[in-house]
Short mmCIF file of C-alpha atoms in Angstrom, two decimals:
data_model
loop_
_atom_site.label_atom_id
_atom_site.label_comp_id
_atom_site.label_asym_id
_atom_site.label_seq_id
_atom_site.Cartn_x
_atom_site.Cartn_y
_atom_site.Cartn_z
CA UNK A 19 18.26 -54.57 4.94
CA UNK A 20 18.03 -52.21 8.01
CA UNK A 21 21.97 -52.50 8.14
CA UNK A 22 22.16 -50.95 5.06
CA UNK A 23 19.44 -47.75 6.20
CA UNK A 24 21.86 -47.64 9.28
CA UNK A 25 24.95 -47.52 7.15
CA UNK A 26 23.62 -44.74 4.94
CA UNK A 27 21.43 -42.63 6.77
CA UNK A 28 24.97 -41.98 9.06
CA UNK A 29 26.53 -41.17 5.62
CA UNK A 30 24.17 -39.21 4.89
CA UNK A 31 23.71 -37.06 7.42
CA UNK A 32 27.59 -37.50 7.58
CA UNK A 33 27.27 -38.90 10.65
CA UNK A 34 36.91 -42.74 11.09
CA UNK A 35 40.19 -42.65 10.93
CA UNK A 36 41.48 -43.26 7.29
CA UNK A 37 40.26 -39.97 4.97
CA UNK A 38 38.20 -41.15 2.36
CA UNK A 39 41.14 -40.97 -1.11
CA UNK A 40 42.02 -44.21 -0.54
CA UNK A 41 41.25 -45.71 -4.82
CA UNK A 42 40.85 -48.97 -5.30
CA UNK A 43 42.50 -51.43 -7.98
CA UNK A 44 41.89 -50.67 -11.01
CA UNK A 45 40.59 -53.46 -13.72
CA UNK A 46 40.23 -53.70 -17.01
CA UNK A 47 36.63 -55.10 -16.92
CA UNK A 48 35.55 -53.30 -14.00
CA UNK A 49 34.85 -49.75 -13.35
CA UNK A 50 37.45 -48.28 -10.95
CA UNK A 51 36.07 -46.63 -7.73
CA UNK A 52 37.27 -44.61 -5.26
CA UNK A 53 35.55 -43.28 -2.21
CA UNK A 54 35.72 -39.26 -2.12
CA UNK A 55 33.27 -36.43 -0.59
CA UNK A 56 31.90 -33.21 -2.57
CA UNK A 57 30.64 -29.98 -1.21
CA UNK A 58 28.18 -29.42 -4.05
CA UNK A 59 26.57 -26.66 -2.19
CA UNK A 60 25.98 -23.27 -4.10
CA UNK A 61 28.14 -20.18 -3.65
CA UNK A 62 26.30 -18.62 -0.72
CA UNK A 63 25.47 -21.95 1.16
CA UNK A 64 25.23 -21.34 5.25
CA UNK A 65 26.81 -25.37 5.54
CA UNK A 66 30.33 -26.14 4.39
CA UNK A 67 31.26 -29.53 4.50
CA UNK A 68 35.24 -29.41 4.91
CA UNK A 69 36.47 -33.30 5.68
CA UNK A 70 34.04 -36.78 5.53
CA UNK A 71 36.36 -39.90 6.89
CA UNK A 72 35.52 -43.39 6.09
CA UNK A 73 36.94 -46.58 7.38
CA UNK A 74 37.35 -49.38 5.84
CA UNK A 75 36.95 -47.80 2.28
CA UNK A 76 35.40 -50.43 0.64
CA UNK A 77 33.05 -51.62 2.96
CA UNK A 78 33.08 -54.91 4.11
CA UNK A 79 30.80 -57.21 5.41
CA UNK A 80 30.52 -58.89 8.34
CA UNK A 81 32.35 -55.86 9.17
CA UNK A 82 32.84 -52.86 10.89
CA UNK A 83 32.20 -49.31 9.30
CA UNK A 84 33.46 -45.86 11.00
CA UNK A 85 32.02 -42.74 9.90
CA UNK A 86 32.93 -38.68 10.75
CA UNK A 87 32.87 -35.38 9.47
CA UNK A 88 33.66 -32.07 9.67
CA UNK A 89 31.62 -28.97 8.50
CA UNK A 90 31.54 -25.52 8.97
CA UNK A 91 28.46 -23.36 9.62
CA UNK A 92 28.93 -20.00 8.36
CA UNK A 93 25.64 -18.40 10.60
CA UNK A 94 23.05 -19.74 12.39
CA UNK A 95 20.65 -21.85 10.82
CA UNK A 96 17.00 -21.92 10.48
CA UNK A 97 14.31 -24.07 12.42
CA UNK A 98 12.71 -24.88 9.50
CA UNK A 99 14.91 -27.97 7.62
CA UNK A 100 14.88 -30.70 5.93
CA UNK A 101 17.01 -33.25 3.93
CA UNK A 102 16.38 -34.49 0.08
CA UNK A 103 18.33 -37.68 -0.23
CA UNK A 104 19.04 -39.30 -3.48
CA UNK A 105 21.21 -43.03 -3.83
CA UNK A 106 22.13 -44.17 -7.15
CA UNK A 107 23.46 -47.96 -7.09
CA UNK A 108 25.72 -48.47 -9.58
CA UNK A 109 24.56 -51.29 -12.55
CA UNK A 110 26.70 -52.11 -15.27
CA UNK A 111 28.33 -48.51 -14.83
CA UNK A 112 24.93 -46.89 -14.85
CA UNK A 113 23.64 -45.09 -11.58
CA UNK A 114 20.11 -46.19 -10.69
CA UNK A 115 18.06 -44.06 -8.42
CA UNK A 116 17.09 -46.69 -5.64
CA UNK A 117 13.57 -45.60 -4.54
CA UNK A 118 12.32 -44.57 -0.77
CA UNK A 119 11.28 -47.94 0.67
CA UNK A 120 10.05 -48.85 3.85
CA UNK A 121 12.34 -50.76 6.06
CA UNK A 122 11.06 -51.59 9.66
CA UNK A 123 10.80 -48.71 11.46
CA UNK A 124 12.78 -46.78 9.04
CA UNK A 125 13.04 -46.14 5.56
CA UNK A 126 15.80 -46.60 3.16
CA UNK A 127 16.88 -44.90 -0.44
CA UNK A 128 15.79 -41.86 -1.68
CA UNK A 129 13.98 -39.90 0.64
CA UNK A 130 12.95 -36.58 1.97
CA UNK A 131 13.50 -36.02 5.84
CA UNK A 132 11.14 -33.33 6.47
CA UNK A 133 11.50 -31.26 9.40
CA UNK A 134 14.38 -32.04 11.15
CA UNK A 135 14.28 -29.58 14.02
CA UNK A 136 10.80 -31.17 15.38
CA UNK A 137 12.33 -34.32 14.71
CA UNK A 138 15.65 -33.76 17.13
CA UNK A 139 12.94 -31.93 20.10
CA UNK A 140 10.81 -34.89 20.00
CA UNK A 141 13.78 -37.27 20.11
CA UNK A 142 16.42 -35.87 22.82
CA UNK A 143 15.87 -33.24 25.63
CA UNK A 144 17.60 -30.06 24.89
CA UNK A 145 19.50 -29.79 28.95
CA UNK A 146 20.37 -33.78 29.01
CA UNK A 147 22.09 -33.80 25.08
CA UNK A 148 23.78 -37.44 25.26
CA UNK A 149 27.81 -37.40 26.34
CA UNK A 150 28.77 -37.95 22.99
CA UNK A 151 28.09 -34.61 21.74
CA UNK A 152 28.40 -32.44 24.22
CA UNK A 153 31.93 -34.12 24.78
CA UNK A 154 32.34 -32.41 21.24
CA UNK A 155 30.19 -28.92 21.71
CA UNK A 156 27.48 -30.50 19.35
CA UNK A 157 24.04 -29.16 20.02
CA UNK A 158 20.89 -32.08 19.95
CA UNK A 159 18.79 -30.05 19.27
CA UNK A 160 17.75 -26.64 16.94
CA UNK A 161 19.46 -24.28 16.52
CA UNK A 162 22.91 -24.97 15.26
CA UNK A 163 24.91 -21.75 15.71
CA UNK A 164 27.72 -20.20 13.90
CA UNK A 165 30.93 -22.27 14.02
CA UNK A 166 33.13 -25.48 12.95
CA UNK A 167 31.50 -28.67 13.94
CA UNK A 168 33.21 -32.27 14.18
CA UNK A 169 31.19 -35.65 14.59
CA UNK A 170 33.15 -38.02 16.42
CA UNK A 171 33.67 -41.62 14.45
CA UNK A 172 30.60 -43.61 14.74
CA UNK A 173 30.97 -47.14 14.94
CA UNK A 174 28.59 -50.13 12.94
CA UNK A 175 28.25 -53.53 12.74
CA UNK A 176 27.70 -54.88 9.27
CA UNK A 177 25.78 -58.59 9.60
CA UNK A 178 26.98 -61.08 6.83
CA UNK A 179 24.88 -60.91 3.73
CA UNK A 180 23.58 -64.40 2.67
CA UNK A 181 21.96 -65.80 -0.12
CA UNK A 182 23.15 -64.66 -3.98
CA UNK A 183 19.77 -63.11 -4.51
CA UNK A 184 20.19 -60.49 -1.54
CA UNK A 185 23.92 -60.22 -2.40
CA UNK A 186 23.36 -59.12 -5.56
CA UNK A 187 20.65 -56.25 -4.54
CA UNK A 188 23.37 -55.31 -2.16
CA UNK A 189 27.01 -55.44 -2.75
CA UNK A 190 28.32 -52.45 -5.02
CA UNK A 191 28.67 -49.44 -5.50
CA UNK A 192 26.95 -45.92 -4.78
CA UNK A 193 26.53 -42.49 -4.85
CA UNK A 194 24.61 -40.25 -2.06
CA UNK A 195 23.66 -36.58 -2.41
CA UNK A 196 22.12 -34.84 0.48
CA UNK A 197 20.51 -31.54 -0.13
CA UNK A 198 20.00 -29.24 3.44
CA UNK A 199 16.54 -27.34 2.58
CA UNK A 200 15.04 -23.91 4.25
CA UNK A 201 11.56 -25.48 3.62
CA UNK A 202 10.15 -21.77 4.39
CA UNK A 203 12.38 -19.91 2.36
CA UNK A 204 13.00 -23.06 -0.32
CA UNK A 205 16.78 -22.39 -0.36
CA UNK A 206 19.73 -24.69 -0.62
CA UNK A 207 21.18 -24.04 2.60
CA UNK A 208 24.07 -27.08 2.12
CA UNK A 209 25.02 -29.60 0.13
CA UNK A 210 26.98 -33.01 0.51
CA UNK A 211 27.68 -35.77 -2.33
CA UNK A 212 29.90 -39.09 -1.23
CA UNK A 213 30.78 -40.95 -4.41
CA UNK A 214 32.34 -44.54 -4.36
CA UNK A 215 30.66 -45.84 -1.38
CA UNK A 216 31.38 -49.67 -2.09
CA UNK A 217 29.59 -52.39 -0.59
CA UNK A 218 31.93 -55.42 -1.11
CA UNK A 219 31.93 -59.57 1.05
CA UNK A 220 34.64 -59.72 3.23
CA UNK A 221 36.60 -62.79 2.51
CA UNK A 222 36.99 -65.75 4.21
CA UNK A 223 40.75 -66.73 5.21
CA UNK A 224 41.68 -70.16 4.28
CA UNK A 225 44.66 -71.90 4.53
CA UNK A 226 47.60 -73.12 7.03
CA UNK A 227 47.93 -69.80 8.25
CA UNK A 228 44.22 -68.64 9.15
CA UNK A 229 44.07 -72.13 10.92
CA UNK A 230 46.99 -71.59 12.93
CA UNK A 231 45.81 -68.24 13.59
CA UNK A 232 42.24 -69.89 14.74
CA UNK A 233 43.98 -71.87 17.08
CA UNK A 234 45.84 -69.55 18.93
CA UNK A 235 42.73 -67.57 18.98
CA UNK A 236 40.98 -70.78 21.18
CA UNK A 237 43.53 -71.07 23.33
CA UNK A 238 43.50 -67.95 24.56
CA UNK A 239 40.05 -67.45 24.97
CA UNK A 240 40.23 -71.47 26.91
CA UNK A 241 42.91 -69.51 29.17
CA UNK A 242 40.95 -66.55 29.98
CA UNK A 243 38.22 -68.78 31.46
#
């Protein structure tokens, strides 16, 4: 399951190409879902989430996911943060709050992040911030200044899930809200809710075409030898 802490944690802390409308088909026995963003932040919020992109919309795996954002931060922000998570997995068109479990290293669900600020300083060095960001102006460490921020698309792997049992726990669909806390002062300083995030099996392709496709495929890699 750590793919799935990976996959969500990034969402989460909205961490690309396609925006995120994109609805699905909808069924008459099955609940139709779409994947869309919400700045549920209240009126005088310091973080305004403007844009979240998702690619594929629904998620497939084995696949790939992308992930980006874009947010605004109206003045600059406090040391002292942290971030309530809460992931409801859709059964039988009832949201289920999916507990804080521990996962490896990590943890997955719903979960407080406290401290975030201590967290970045213990993790990157503040005059060597990794290309990525600083390609983009984005700070690795506290504080995070006045201005509009974009995360560049960040790239997964998604394994293949096997076994029905683990499929089952899996595959769907949720809904992640991520609350951006003063701890000192206790105030809502942003607020982010992704709704529609679908976990779905990619299909197999079958048939004369996918096996002429297949062996094209070998050839070419027998030629590049």
């Amino acid at each position: 399951m750590t793919f799935i802490w990976n996959i969500l944690t990034c969402l989460l802390v909205i961490s690309t190409e396609i925006y995120g409308h994109n609805s699905l088909l909808n069924h008459r026995m099955k609940r139709q879902t779409k994947f869309e963003f919400e700045d549920c932040g209240s009126k005088n919020r310091l973080i305004k989430f403007l844009d979240v992109f998702l690619k594929p919309t629904p998620v497939l795996a084995p696949g790939n996911i992308s992930v980006s954002y874009l947010f605004n931060v109206t003045e600059t922000l406090p040391e002292t943060i942290l971030i309530n998570v809460y992931i409801y997995k859709y059964i039988t068109w009832v949201p289920i709050l999916v507990p804080c479990l521990p996962v490896g290293n990590a943890y997955f669900g719903s979960c407080t992040y406290n401290d975030i600020c201590d967290s970045l300083d213990q993790t990157f060095d503040p005059c060597n911030c990794p290309d990525a960001l600083v390609r983009h102006n984005l700070p690795c460490t506290c504080p995070l200044t006045k201005g509009e921020y974009a995360l560049p698309s960040i790239t997964m792997a998604i394994p293949e899930i096997k076994g029905s049992s683990l499929a089952k726990l899996i595959l769907g669909e949720y809904e992640i809200k991520a609350q951006v806390i003063d701890f000192k002062s206790k105030k809502e300083i942003g607020c982010l809710k992704l709704k529609g995030v679908e976990i779905k099996r990619k299909q197999k392709c079958k048939g004369w075409f996918c096996r002429r496709r297949r062996s094209i495929r070998d050839a070419f890699k027998l030629q590049q030898k």
